[in-house]
Every structure is written in structure tokens, then in C-alpha cells.
């Protein structure tokens, strides 16, 4: 195991990683921006280095400054958390060329799955279902029209370098497709420095099901079952749960086995997520791979009993996975609500400011992952998540009841939060009956 590592992140996930390291007996060095100076979680690390001003592009995203902190801090490895540099293959390569282990997949595997078109091609090669669409990249309007006529409208134009809903455009007919292709290419070139696009049939009203996978450096890959992340708004997830409700057991197994097949073919190691959409008929299609630990990873930890952050360190330091696929079972149901400093009645507008008073829930089956506290100032510079409230219970019904009571215990003064909206969702029959698709929030509470 490593003796000393650096955390190239902030907030909730930085604290989550510090906690795992303290339990493992690993020393931590954490970087911070001027906006995070004085944050309480920094004191739980062994050392902390300022890497620049509040703007992420001047601090958390500055590769040279993060590497300097790692060199001065004399660490053996860097954990990137999620966001910031977590899926930057160039950063992963630089870490390794500086003889610092990057806690994540190899830069080659990361670059491969980061190219959505290449990942889609690989999925097809290993028999993982993909959405009907183009056979590779699309350059010309004429090609796009031919594909759209073959698969039928509506179609979705996706940027090869996009992901997480960025760089997507729907086209409903020939005329719209012509301009959509050009606009998508221009936008992708401007946003990602890569204008490549491909086309898929637009699957309407899908559910979002993702599979947690874990691979070691000896070629072993396992899945830790699935999470349902359908309850989202504008590609920002609000509620995640496991197991996915109303998912046929055979479909569940098939999705999870597909995820393992794909990441094995990509030579992928460490933690990752394979994202699928599931249509109303129960057909599932591979969408993309997220080459990082995700915000919602604790949902999987609760149902499997496996600490994913500790596993990331163990496999990165060369240990083989300590279990086989058949040893990984799920127990009960877990739900996560993301508590953001946002005003859901004002179109989820960020609500930064000082938390004047805060009472956090506890008791049987409740987990609260947060770096926030009374007196903490929610910065306007970063994402507005204050904490993640999780519950684990024997059944989904009990988990929903537990989450309701925990949300009612949670009291945060000084900033608006998503708590009232969570309570409305948990009381909505569409959620309790698990009949929602990804358009539920926008349909139910139009802005
Ligand atoms: C799709 C789709 C429908 N058809 N692809 C959005 C996030 C990105 N990872 C992929 N996304 C989608 N891809 C096809 N061919 C619908 C979405 C989508 C979505 C997917 C998962 C969760 C929420 C979503 C919200 C809107 C659109």
C-alpha cells in the first residue's frame, strides 16, 4: 500500500478520500484554492498546499501546480476524485511519467473510452448492444441523411469528445439534420478541440442505468451491480438508487455482464462506470464509460458492503481484487439524495453563501457524506453540492420511508437547498411506483 498520496480535489470527495486513507494508514496531502483556504476538512489531511486562486482553471485544473504540490509533498500517488482532472488522460500520463501513480485507469484505456465513437465501436466488437446509428464518424450531410432515413427520426448527433450530455443535438427531420450536423461539429470543435460527431437513433423516455466496475492490474474485472440514475435534471443527477427498481433480473445480469465485457476489452483497471439507457421495452444500450469514481459511488458501497475508495488504492498499489464475481452480492436497497445549495423554485439557481445553522440526520441506516458545517461558506466558484444523504434499508419502500424522515431531520439555514424538492419527489407516486424516465422532473415541475 502507498505511504503517502495527494488528493487533487476539494470538498466532499476530498474528505471522503482523506477518511479512507486515515483508515488505511495512508498519509494525505491535499491541494486547495484560495477560496477553500481554511476549510475544516483540510486540517484532517497531513499537509495542504495552495495551488492558486478560486477559479478552477487557475488552481484545481492547473496540472503543473498540482504536480509541483505532489513533488514537494513527496507522494507516491494522486487521487483525482471526480470532475477537475479526473478524466484527463494527459494528466494521467504526466503523473506516471513523473513516477507518481495515478489512481485510475491507464492513460491509454482512459483515452480509448473517452473517445465515445471508439468506445461505441469497441462495444459493437464485443457484442455489447449499442443504439442503432452510424458506423463510426459522420462527416457529410449526405451520409447523415442516409443514416437518418435508415434508422428513422428522431436522431441524436453526439460529439466523439463529448459526454455527460455535453455536445448532443436532436434532429427531427431532414431540414433540421442538415444544420444540426454543422452546428454540432462547430460546437464540438470549439468546446473540445475535436469536431468529430456520430449519429444514434434518439431513444425517447429512457431510464438511466449504470454499472459499477472494478479492475485490478492483473487483468481481473468484476462488476458491483447497477445504479439507477434516472432522476436527474439537465444531466445533473438528483437521486440515485440501487438496485434499479423494476429491472428484470435477466436484463440486470445481462447489463452487468456487458459492462464487464466492455471494460475488459478496453484493458481498463481501477474503478469505472458503464452507462446504459434502458427503453420502455427493457432493451438496453451502451452509452458511455465514465473513467472515474462517481459522486453516487456510496449507493453501491451500501448495497455491496465494499468500500470503493479503499479498493481504488488497493488495486492501484498492485494488490489483486480480494473477491471473485460470485462473492459480490447486494443486500437491501440504498438511495442517495444530492443536497445542493440551489433554489428548486427558481430553476435550481445556485444559492451560495454562509450556512448559518445545520442539523444533520443520523440513526439506523443513514449516511451523511459532507464537508459542510455551520459557519461553512458555500463558494460560488464550484458545484453547489453541500452533501449526499444516503439510506440503506431491507426494501425500497423502507428506504424511501427512511429517506423521508432523514430529509425532515436535515435542517440547513442560510442557503436554499434541494431538500424540499427531494421530499416532493419521494412523495410522488411516479417515483414510489418507479415509473419515471429521464424527463420526469422537467415534465412535473416545468421552469
Ligand atoms: C441518449 C439518449 C437517447 N438516445 N442517446 C445523456 C447523457 C449522456 N451520457 C447520454 N445521454 C443520452 N443519450 C440516445 N441514443 C438520451 C440521453 C439522455 C439521458 C441519458 C441518461 C440520463 C439522463 C438523460 C437525460 C437526457 C438525455
Short mmCIF file of C-alpha atoms and ligand atoms in Angstrom, two decimals:
data_model
loop_
_atom_site.label_atom_id
_atom_site.label_comp_id
_atom_site.label_asym_id
_atom_site.label_seq_id
_atom_site.Cartn_x
_atom_site.Cartn_y
_atom_site.Cartn_z
CA UNK A 1 0.00 0.00 0.00
CA UNK A 2 1.10 3.60 -0.58
CA UNK A 3 2.60 5.51 2.37
CA UNK A 4 1.55 8.95 1.21
CA UNK A 5 -0.80 10.21 -1.50
CA UNK A 6 -2.07 13.54 -2.87
CA UNK A 7 -5.72 14.43 -3.34
CA UNK A 8 -6.24 16.63 -6.40
CA UNK A 9 -9.75 17.68 -5.43
CA UNK A 10 -11.86 19.56 -2.90
CA UNK A 11 -14.99 19.41 -0.78
CA UNK A 12 -16.97 16.28 -0.11
CA UNK A 13 -14.87 13.90 -2.23
CA UNK A 14 -11.58 15.23 -0.81
CA UNK A 15 -12.90 14.45 2.68
CA UNK A 16 -14.19 11.03 1.57
CA UNK A 17 -10.68 10.17 0.30
CA UNK A 18 -8.98 11.55 3.45
CA UNK A 19 -11.27 9.36 5.58
CA UNK A 20 -10.46 6.22 3.57
CA UNK A 21 -6.72 7.00 3.81
CA UNK A 22 -6.83 7.52 7.57
CA UNK A 23 -8.44 4.10 7.92
CA UNK A 24 -5.81 2.56 5.61
CA UNK A 25 -2.95 4.26 7.47
CA UNK A 26 -2.03 6.26 4.36
CA UNK A 27 -0.81 9.85 4.82
CA UNK A 28 -2.58 12.53 2.79
CA UNK A 29 -1.53 15.72 1.09
CA UNK A 30 -4.37 17.85 -0.21
CA UNK A 31 -4.33 20.84 -2.56
CA UNK A 32 -6.67 23.79 -2.18
CA UNK A 33 -7.54 27.06 -3.88
CA UNK A 34 -7.65 30.46 -2.17
CA UNK A 35 -11.45 30.08 -1.99
CA UNK A 36 -11.06 26.89 0.06
CA UNK A 37 -8.32 28.21 2.35
CA UNK A 38 -9.30 27.49 5.96
CA UNK A 39 -11.82 24.76 5.07
CA UNK A 40 -12.18 22.34 8.01
CA UNK A 41 -11.51 19.18 6.01
CA UNK A 42 -8.01 20.44 5.09
CA UNK A 43 -6.98 20.01 8.74
CA UNK A 44 -7.76 16.30 8.56
CA UNK A 45 -5.03 15.85 5.93
CA UNK A 46 -1.37 15.61 6.93
CA UNK A 47 -0.40 18.52 4.67
CA UNK A 48 -2.19 21.04 2.47
CA UNK A 49 -0.80 23.18 -0.35
CA UNK A 50 -2.43 26.15 -2.01
CA UNK A 51 -2.37 25.79 -5.81
CA UNK A 52 -3.85 29.11 -6.86
CA UNK A 53 -6.87 31.40 -6.93
CA UNK A 54 -10.53 30.46 -6.65
CA UNK A 55 -11.08 29.92 -10.38
CA UNK A 56 -10.65 26.18 -11.03
CA UNK A 57 -8.81 26.88 -14.30
CA UNK A 58 -6.19 28.71 -12.20
CA UNK A 59 -5.90 26.13 -9.42
CA UNK A 60 -7.52 22.64 -9.36
CA UNK A 61 -7.13 22.33 -13.15
CA UNK A 62 -3.52 23.56 -13.32
CA UNK A 63 -1.55 20.39 -13.98
CA UNK A 64 1.86 21.95 -13.31
CA UNK A 65 0.79 23.30 -9.91
CA UNK A 66 -0.82 20.02 -8.84
CA UNK A 67 2.30 18.08 -9.91
CA UNK A 68 4.51 20.59 -8.02
CA UNK A 69 2.45 20.01 -4.86
CA UNK A 70 2.84 16.26 -5.37
CA UNK A 71 6.63 16.62 -5.77
CA UNK A 72 7.00 18.90 -2.72
CA UNK A 73 4.64 16.72 -0.71
CA UNK A 74 6.69 13.67 -1.71
CA UNK A 75 3.69 11.47 -2.52
CA UNK A 76 3.62 8.13 -4.33
CA UNK A 77 0.20 8.54 -5.91
CA UNK A 78 -2.52 11.06 -6.82
CA UNK A 79 -6.24 10.50 -6.35
CA UNK A 80 -8.12 12.84 -8.70
CA UNK A 81 -11.62 12.37 -7.23
CA UNK A 82 -14.36 13.30 -9.73
CA UNK A 83 -14.54 16.34 -12.03
CA UNK A 84 -11.48 18.60 -12.45
CA UNK A 85 -8.58 16.42 -13.77
CA UNK A 86 -10.20 13.03 -13.10
CA UNK A 87 -10.80 12.10 -16.75
CA UNK A 88 -7.86 13.95 -18.28
CA UNK A 89 -5.73 11.26 -19.98
CA UNK A 90 -2.92 13.80 -20.48
CA UNK A 91 -2.79 14.38 -16.70
CA UNK A 92 -2.77 10.62 -16.01
CA UNK A 93 0.14 10.26 -18.43
CA UNK A 94 2.08 13.12 -16.82
CA UNK A 95 1.59 11.64 -13.34
CA UNK A 96 3.04 8.35 -14.44
CA UNK A 97 5.90 9.95 -16.34
CA UNK A 98 6.77 11.72 -13.05
CA UNK A 99 6.70 8.31 -11.35
CA UNK A 100 3.58 9.19 -9.44
CA UNK A 101 0.83 6.57 -9.63
CA UNK A 102 -2.50 7.93 -10.93
CA UNK A 103 -5.40 6.36 -9.01
CA UNK A 104 -7.45 5.43 -12.04
CA UNK A 105 -7.14 3.54 -15.33
CA UNK A 106 -4.09 3.72 -17.59
CA UNK A 107 -3.99 6.83 -19.76
CA UNK A 108 -4.39 4.57 -22.82
CA UNK A 109 -7.60 2.99 -21.51
CA UNK A 110 -8.86 6.41 -20.42
CA UNK A 111 -8.21 7.92 -23.86
CA UNK A 112 -9.91 4.96 -25.54
CA UNK A 113 -13.14 5.15 -23.53
CA UNK A 114 -13.02 8.96 -23.56
CA UNK A 115 -13.47 8.78 -27.33
CA UNK A 116 -17.19 7.93 -27.39
CA UNK A 117 -17.02 6.82 -31.01
CA UNK A 118 -14.12 4.44 -30.29
CA UNK A 119 -15.92 3.13 -27.18
CA UNK A 120 -19.06 2.53 -29.26
CA UNK A 121 -17.02 0.64 -31.89
CA UNK A 122 -15.41 -1.49 -29.17
CA UNK A 123 -18.85 -2.23 -27.66
CA UNK A 124 -20.08 -3.48 -31.04
CA UNK A 125 -16.96 -5.64 -31.45
CA UNK A 126 -17.57 -7.44 -28.14
CA UNK A 127 -21.33 -7.83 -28.61
CA UNK A 128 -22.50 -5.12 -26.21
CA UNK A 129 -25.76 -3.60 -27.51
CA UNK A 130 -25.42 -0.07 -28.90
CA UNK A 131 -28.15 2.26 -30.16
CA UNK A 132 -28.75 1.88 -33.92
CA UNK A 133 -26.84 4.62 -35.73
CA UNK A 134 -23.82 5.49 -37.78
CA UNK A 135 -20.98 3.07 -38.34
CA UNK A 136 -18.32 5.41 -37.00
CA UNK A 137 -17.90 9.14 -37.52
CA UNK A 138 -20.11 11.17 -39.84
CA UNK A 139 -18.57 13.91 -41.96
CA UNK A 140 -21.06 14.77 -44.70
CA UNK A 141 -24.69 15.85 -44.64
CA UNK A 142 -25.48 13.26 -47.30
CA UNK A 143 -24.13 10.49 -45.09
CA UNK A 144 -26.14 11.79 -42.11
CA UNK A 145 -29.33 11.89 -44.18
CA UNK A 146 -28.82 8.33 -45.42
CA UNK A 147 -28.33 7.08 -41.83
CA UNK A 148 -31.35 9.00 -40.52
CA UNK A 149 -33.53 7.53 -43.28
CA UNK A 150 -32.29 4.04 -42.45
CA UNK A 151 -32.85 4.27 -38.64
CA UNK A 152 -35.68 6.81 -38.70
CA UNK A 153 -36.11 10.16 -36.93
CA UNK A 154 -35.63 11.46 -34.30
CA UNK A 155 -31.85 11.10 -34.29
CA UNK A 156 -29.23 12.34 -31.87
CA UNK A 157 -25.93 13.82 -33.05
CA UNK A 158 -23.22 13.25 -30.48
CA UNK A 159 -19.69 14.65 -30.21
CA UNK A 160 -17.00 11.93 -30.03
CA UNK A 161 -15.23 14.04 -27.39
CA UNK A 162 -18.46 14.90 -25.52
CA UNK A 163 -20.10 13.01 -22.69
CA UNK A 164 -22.39 13.53 -19.75
CA UNK A 165 -24.90 15.14 -22.07
CA UNK A 166 -22.49 17.76 -23.43
CA UNK A 167 -22.27 18.09 -27.20
CA UNK A 168 -25.59 16.42 -28.08
CA UNK A 169 -28.23 17.64 -30.54
CA UNK A 170 -31.59 16.14 -31.51
CA UNK A 171 -32.83 16.35 -35.09
CA UNK A 172 -36.46 15.63 -36.01
CA UNK A 173 -36.35 15.86 -39.82
CA UNK A 174 -34.15 16.29 -42.91
CA UNK A 175 -34.02 20.07 -42.77
CA UNK A 176 -33.10 20.16 -39.06
CA UNK A 177 -30.48 17.46 -39.55
CA UNK A 178 -28.58 19.48 -42.15
CA UNK A 179 -27.98 22.44 -39.85
CA UNK A 180 -27.67 20.27 -36.72
CA UNK A 181 -24.69 18.38 -38.16
CA UNK A 182 -22.82 21.58 -38.98
CA UNK A 183 -23.66 23.20 -35.66
CA UNK A 184 -22.73 20.08 -33.69
CA UNK A 185 -19.37 19.85 -35.48
CA UNK A 186 -18.62 23.56 -34.91
CA UNK A 187 -19.68 23.42 -31.26
CA UNK A 188 -17.68 20.28 -30.54
CA UNK A 189 -14.60 21.79 -32.21
CA UNK A 190 -14.95 24.92 -30.05
CA UNK A 191 -15.77 23.09 -26.79
CA UNK A 192 -13.50 20.04 -27.00
CA UNK A 193 -10.96 20.92 -29.71
CA UNK A 194 -12.38 17.99 -31.68
CA UNK A 195 -15.28 18.40 -34.09
CA UNK A 196 -15.91 14.68 -34.70
CA UNK A 197 -19.55 13.58 -34.44
CA UNK A 198 -21.56 10.37 -34.83
CA UNK A 199 -25.27 9.64 -35.02
CA UNK A 200 -27.62 7.49 -32.95
CA UNK A 201 -31.33 6.90 -33.01
CA UNK A 202 -32.84 9.07 -30.27
CA UNK A 203 -34.29 6.75 -27.63
CA UNK A 204 -37.24 8.60 -26.13
CA UNK A 205 -38.15 8.43 -22.43
CA UNK A 206 -35.20 6.24 -21.39
CA UNK A 207 -34.17 5.18 -17.92
CA UNK A 208 -30.53 5.65 -16.99
CA UNK A 209 -28.89 2.55 -15.54
CA UNK A 210 -25.15 2.44 -14.88
CA UNK A 211 -22.88 -0.41 -13.80
CA UNK A 212 -20.05 -0.03 -11.29
CA UNK A 213 -16.97 -1.95 -12.30
CA UNK A 214 -13.63 -2.54 -10.63
CA UNK A 215 -10.50 -3.91 -12.28
CA UNK A 216 -7.06 -4.74 -10.90
CA UNK A 217 -3.64 -4.63 -12.58
CA UNK A 218 -3.69 -8.42 -13.11
CA UNK A 219 -6.49 -8.48 -15.69
CA UNK A 220 -9.34 -9.25 -13.25
CA UNK A 221 -12.54 -7.24 -13.66
CA UNK A 222 -15.74 -7.53 -11.63
CA UNK A 223 -18.98 -5.56 -11.57
CA UNK A 224 -20.63 -4.31 -8.40
CA UNK A 225 -24.11 -4.31 -9.92
CA UNK A 226 -26.08 -1.32 -11.08
CA UNK A 227 -27.39 2.07 -10.02
CA UNK A 228 -30.49 3.77 -11.39
CA UNK A 229 -29.82 7.47 -12.02
CA UNK A 230 -32.97 8.29 -13.93
CA UNK A 231 -33.98 11.08 -11.52
CA UNK A 232 -31.96 13.91 -12.99
CA UNK A 233 -32.43 17.36 -14.39
CA UNK A 234 -30.37 18.80 -17.23
CA UNK A 235 -27.84 16.00 -16.83
CA UNK A 236 -27.45 16.80 -13.12
CA UNK A 237 -28.42 13.76 -11.12
CA UNK A 238 -30.60 14.42 -8.08
CA UNK A 239 -31.38 10.93 -6.75
CA UNK A 240 -29.59 7.63 -7.35
CA UNK A 241 -30.52 4.19 -6.10
CA UNK A 242 -29.53 0.55 -6.18
CA UNK A 243 -30.80 -1.94 -7.16
CA UNK A 244 -32.55 -0.34 -10.17
CA UNK A 245 -36.29 -0.72 -9.49
CA UNK A 246 -38.46 -2.67 -11.95
CA UNK A 247 -35.48 -4.12 -13.78
CA UNK A 248 -35.96 -7.69 -14.91
CA UNK A 249 -33.40 -9.95 -13.20
CA UNK A 250 -32.22 -11.39 -16.55
CA UNK A 251 -31.83 -7.90 -18.03
CA UNK A 252 -29.93 -6.82 -14.89
CA UNK A 253 -27.45 -9.69 -15.23
CA UNK A 254 -27.08 -9.10 -18.94
CA UNK A 255 -26.33 -5.37 -18.49
CA UNK A 256 -23.76 -6.08 -15.78
CA UNK A 257 -22.04 -8.80 -17.84
CA UNK A 258 -21.98 -6.46 -20.86
CA UNK A 259 -20.24 -3.80 -18.76
CA UNK A 260 -17.51 -6.25 -17.69
CA UNK A 261 -17.01 -7.46 -21.28
CA UNK A 262 -16.55 -3.90 -22.50
CA UNK A 263 -14.06 -2.71 -19.89
CA UNK A 264 -12.05 -5.93 -20.19
CA UNK A 265 -11.76 -5.29 -23.93
CA UNK A 266 -10.54 -1.76 -23.15
CA UNK A 267 -7.85 -3.08 -20.75
CA UNK A 268 -9.45 -0.90 -18.13
CA UNK A 269 -8.36 -1.06 -14.49
CA UNK A 270 -9.42 0.64 -11.23
CA UNK A 271 -12.99 1.93 -10.66
CA UNK A 272 -15.24 2.91 -13.54
CA UNK A 273 -18.86 3.15 -14.57
CA UNK A 274 -20.50 1.89 -17.73
CA UNK A 275 -23.61 3.88 -18.58
CA UNK A 276 -26.64 2.42 -20.37
CA UNK A 277 -30.07 3.66 -21.33
CA UNK A 278 -33.00 1.28 -20.98
CA UNK A 279 -36.10 1.82 -23.09
CA UNK A 280 -39.72 1.12 -22.15
CA UNK A 281 -39.48 -2.41 -23.59
CA UNK A 282 -36.47 -3.27 -21.40
CA UNK A 283 -33.96 -3.09 -24.28
CA UNK A 284 -30.65 -1.69 -23.08
CA UNK A 285 -27.98 0.18 -24.99
CA UNK A 286 -24.42 1.15 -24.09
CA UNK A 287 -23.96 4.93 -23.97
CA UNK A 288 -20.55 5.76 -22.47
CA UNK A 289 -17.90 4.87 -19.90
CA UNK A 290 -17.11 7.23 -17.01
CA UNK A 291 -13.42 6.68 -16.22
CA UNK A 292 -13.55 7.85 -12.59
CA UNK A 293 -15.07 7.29 -9.20
CA UNK A 294 -18.51 8.90 -9.33
CA UNK A 295 -20.44 11.14 -6.93
CA UNK A 296 -23.00 8.36 -6.38
CA UNK A 297 -20.48 5.59 -5.57
CA UNK A 298 -21.72 5.26 -1.92
CA UNK A 299 -25.03 3.82 -3.16
CA UNK A 300 -23.08 0.80 -4.39
CA UNK A 301 -20.98 0.70 -1.21
CA UNK A 302 -24.13 0.40 0.88
CA UNK A 303 -25.70 -2.49 -1.05
CA UNK A 304 -22.45 -4.42 -1.64
CA UNK A 305 -20.61 -3.63 1.62
CA UNK A 306 -17.46 -2.81 -0.40
CA UNK A 307 -15.50 0.42 0.23
CA UNK A 308 -14.80 1.60 -3.31
CA UNK A 309 -12.24 4.27 -2.40
CA UNK A 310 -10.17 1.80 -0.40
CA UNK A 311 -10.43 -0.64 -3.33
CA UNK A 312 -9.12 2.04 -5.68
CA UNK A 313 -5.99 2.40 -3.53
CA UNK A 314 -5.56 -1.34 -3.15
CA UNK A 315 -5.73 -2.14 -6.86
CA UNK A 316 -3.62 0.91 -7.82
CA UNK A 317 -0.88 -0.28 -5.48
CA UNK A 318 -0.85 -3.63 -7.28
CA UNK A 319 -2.99 -5.80 -4.98
CA UNK A 320 -5.25 -8.27 -6.76
CA UNK A 321 -9.01 -7.92 -6.25
CA UNK A 322 -9.80 -9.66 -2.92
CA UNK A 323 -13.04 -11.24 -4.20
CA UNK A 324 -14.50 -13.07 -7.18
CA UNK A 325 -17.61 -12.05 -9.08
CA UNK A 326 -19.75 -14.69 -7.40
CA UNK A 327 -18.81 -13.25 -3.97
CA UNK A 328 -20.30 -9.84 -4.75
CA UNK A 329 -23.95 -9.78 -3.73
CA UNK A 330 -26.29 -6.92 -2.99
CA UNK A 331 -28.34 -6.63 0.16
CA UNK A 332 -31.43 -4.46 0.51
CA UNK A 333 -31.94 -1.09 -1.16
CA UNK A 334 -29.94 2.13 -0.99
CA UNK A 335 -30.93 5.64 -2.08
CA UNK A 336 -28.89 8.84 -2.32
CA UNK A 337 -30.24 12.39 -2.43
CA UNK A 338 -27.81 15.08 -3.53
CA UNK A 339 -28.25 18.09 -1.27
CA UNK A 340 -27.28 21.14 -3.30
CA UNK A 341 -27.20 24.81 -2.36
CA UNK A 342 -29.74 25.62 -5.08
CA UNK A 343 -33.21 27.05 -5.16
CA UNK A 344 -35.50 24.48 -6.83
CA UNK A 345 -38.32 27.06 -7.05
CA UNK A 346 -36.01 29.35 -9.07
CA UNK A 347 -34.98 26.83 -11.73
CA UNK A 348 -32.31 25.34 -9.43
CA UNK A 349 -30.37 28.59 -9.41
CA UNK A 350 -27.20 28.27 -7.28
CA UNK A 351 -27.60 29.69 -3.78
CA UNK A 352 -24.08 30.28 -2.46
CA UNK A 353 -23.48 31.86 0.95
CA UNK A 354 -22.84 31.09 4.60
CA UNK A 355 -24.54 28.13 6.28
CA UNK A 356 -25.79 29.77 9.47
CA UNK A 357 -27.06 26.65 11.19
CA UNK A 358 -27.04 22.99 10.27
CA UNK A 359 -28.52 19.88 11.89
CA UNK A 360 -27.63 16.62 10.17
CA UNK A 361 -29.68 13.43 10.33
CA UNK A 362 -28.44 10.14 11.72
CA UNK A 363 -29.82 6.92 13.13
CA UNK A 364 -30.30 3.46 11.70
CA UNK A 365 -29.43 3.12 8.03
CA UNK A 366 -28.43 6.76 7.46
CA UNK A 367 -25.14 8.02 5.99
CA UNK A 368 -24.25 11.69 5.55
CA UNK A 369 -21.20 12.41 3.33
CA UNK A 370 -20.35 16.08 3.52
CA UNK A 371 -17.56 18.56 4.21
CA UNK A 372 -20.06 21.27 5.21
CA UNK A 373 -20.90 22.53 8.72
CA UNK A 374 -22.48 25.53 10.44
CA UNK A 375 -20.34 28.54 9.54
CA UNK A 376 -19.20 26.98 6.24
CA UNK A 377 -19.34 29.30 3.25
CA UNK A 378 -20.69 27.66 0.05
CA UNK A 379 -18.50 29.11 -2.71
CA UNK A 380 -20.00 30.37 -5.98
CA UNK A 381 -16.90 29.08 -7.80
CA UNK A 382 -17.59 25.34 -7.63
CA UNK A 383 -20.51 22.98 -7.98
CA UNK A 384 -23.18 23.61 -5.40
CA UNK A 385 -23.31 20.20 -3.71
CA UNK A 386 -23.32 20.57 0.10
CA UNK A 387 -23.59 16.89 0.87
CA UNK A 388 -25.01 13.50 0.00
CA UNK A 389 -27.70 11.95 2.16
CA UNK A 390 -27.85 8.17 1.85
CA UNK A 391 -30.02 5.48 3.36
CA UNK A 392 -29.79 1.69 3.38
CA UNK A 393 -32.78 -0.49 4.28
CA UNK A 394 -34.03 -4.01 3.56
CA UNK A 395 -36.50 -2.90 0.88
CA UNK A 396 -37.03 0.09 -1.46
CA UNK A 397 -40.24 1.03 0.40
CA UNK A 398 -38.38 1.14 3.72
CA UNK A 399 -35.52 3.06 2.12
CA UNK A 400 -37.97 5.69 0.84
CA UNK A 401 -39.58 5.99 4.31
CA UNK A 402 -36.13 6.26 5.92
CA UNK A 403 -35.05 8.92 3.41
CA UNK A 404 -38.22 10.95 4.10
CA UNK A 405 -37.58 11.01 7.83
CA UNK A 406 -33.87 11.78 7.32
CA UNK A 407 -34.69 14.68 4.97
CA UNK A 408 -37.12 16.03 7.57
CA UNK A 409 -34.35 15.90 10.21
CA UNK A 410 -31.87 17.70 7.95
CA UNK A 411 -32.03 21.41 8.64
CA UNK A 412 -29.84 23.92 6.83
CA UNK A 413 -30.23 27.69 7.34
CA UNK A 414 -28.56 30.42 5.33
CA UNK A 415 -28.73 28.94 1.83
CA UNK A 416 -31.60 27.47 -0.21
CA UNK A 417 -31.34 23.73 -0.74
CA UNK A 418 -32.82 20.94 -2.83
CA UNK A 419 -34.30 19.30 0.32
CA UNK A 420 -37.93 20.43 -0.31
CA UNK A 421 -37.78 19.15 -3.91
CA UNK A 422 -36.43 15.80 -2.72
CA UNK A 423 -39.38 15.46 -0.35
CA UNK A 424 -41.80 16.24 -3.19
CA UNK A 425 -40.17 13.62 -5.41
CA UNK A 426 -40.22 10.98 -2.64
CA UNK A 427 -43.93 11.68 -2.12
CA UNK A 428 -44.73 11.42 -5.84
CA UNK A 429 -46.43 8.22 -6.97
CA UNK A 430 -44.35 8.17 -10.19
CA UNK A 431 -41.22 7.80 -8.06
CA UNK A 432 -42.59 5.41 -5.46
CA UNK A 433 -44.01 3.21 -8.24
CA UNK A 434 -40.71 3.51 -10.14
CA UNK A 435 -42.39 4.59 -13.35
CA UNK A 436 -40.20 7.59 -14.12
CA UNK A 437 -37.98 8.34 -17.10
CA UNK A 438 -35.27 10.96 -17.52
CA UNK A 439 -37.79 13.67 -18.44
CA UNK A 440 -39.79 13.35 -15.17
CA UNK A 441 -38.52 16.43 -13.29
CA UNK A 442 -38.80 18.81 -16.24
CA UNK A 443 -42.31 17.49 -17.04
CA UNK A 444 -43.52 17.58 -13.43
CA UNK A 445 -42.07 20.97 -12.45
CA UNK A 446 -41.70 22.97 -15.70
CA UNK A 447 -39.44 26.01 -15.24
C1 LIG B 1 -29.06 9.23 -25.43
C2 LIG B 1 -30.43 9.46 -25.17
C3 LIG B 1 -31.34 8.96 -26.06
N1 LIG B 1 -30.93 8.30 -27.16
N2 LIG B 1 -28.70 8.56 -26.53
C4 LIG B 1 -27.44 11.98 -21.89
C5 LIG B 1 -26.20 11.87 -21.10
C6 LIG B 1 -25.27 11.13 -21.95
N3 LIG B 1 -24.43 10.31 -21.13
C7 LIG B 1 -26.11 10.33 -22.86
N4 LIG B 1 -27.43 10.88 -22.77
C8 LIG B 1 -28.44 10.42 -23.53
N5 LIG B 1 -28.10 9.69 -24.62
C9 LIG B 1 -29.63 8.11 -27.37
N6 LIG B 1 -29.26 7.47 -28.48
C10 LIG B 1 -30.79 10.17 -24.04
C11 LIG B 1 -29.80 10.66 -23.21
C12 LIG B 1 -30.28 11.42 -22.11
C13 LIG B 1 -30.12 10.97 -20.82
C14 LIG B 1 -29.44 9.79 -20.53
C15 LIG B 1 -29.26 9.37 -19.24
C16 LIG B 1 -29.77 10.14 -18.21
C17 LIG B 1 -30.42 11.29 -18.47
C18 LIG B 1 -30.61 11.73 -19.76
C19 LIG B 1 -31.28 12.91 -20.00
C20 LIG B 1 -31.45 13.33 -21.27
C21 LIG B 1 -30.94 12.59 -22.33
#
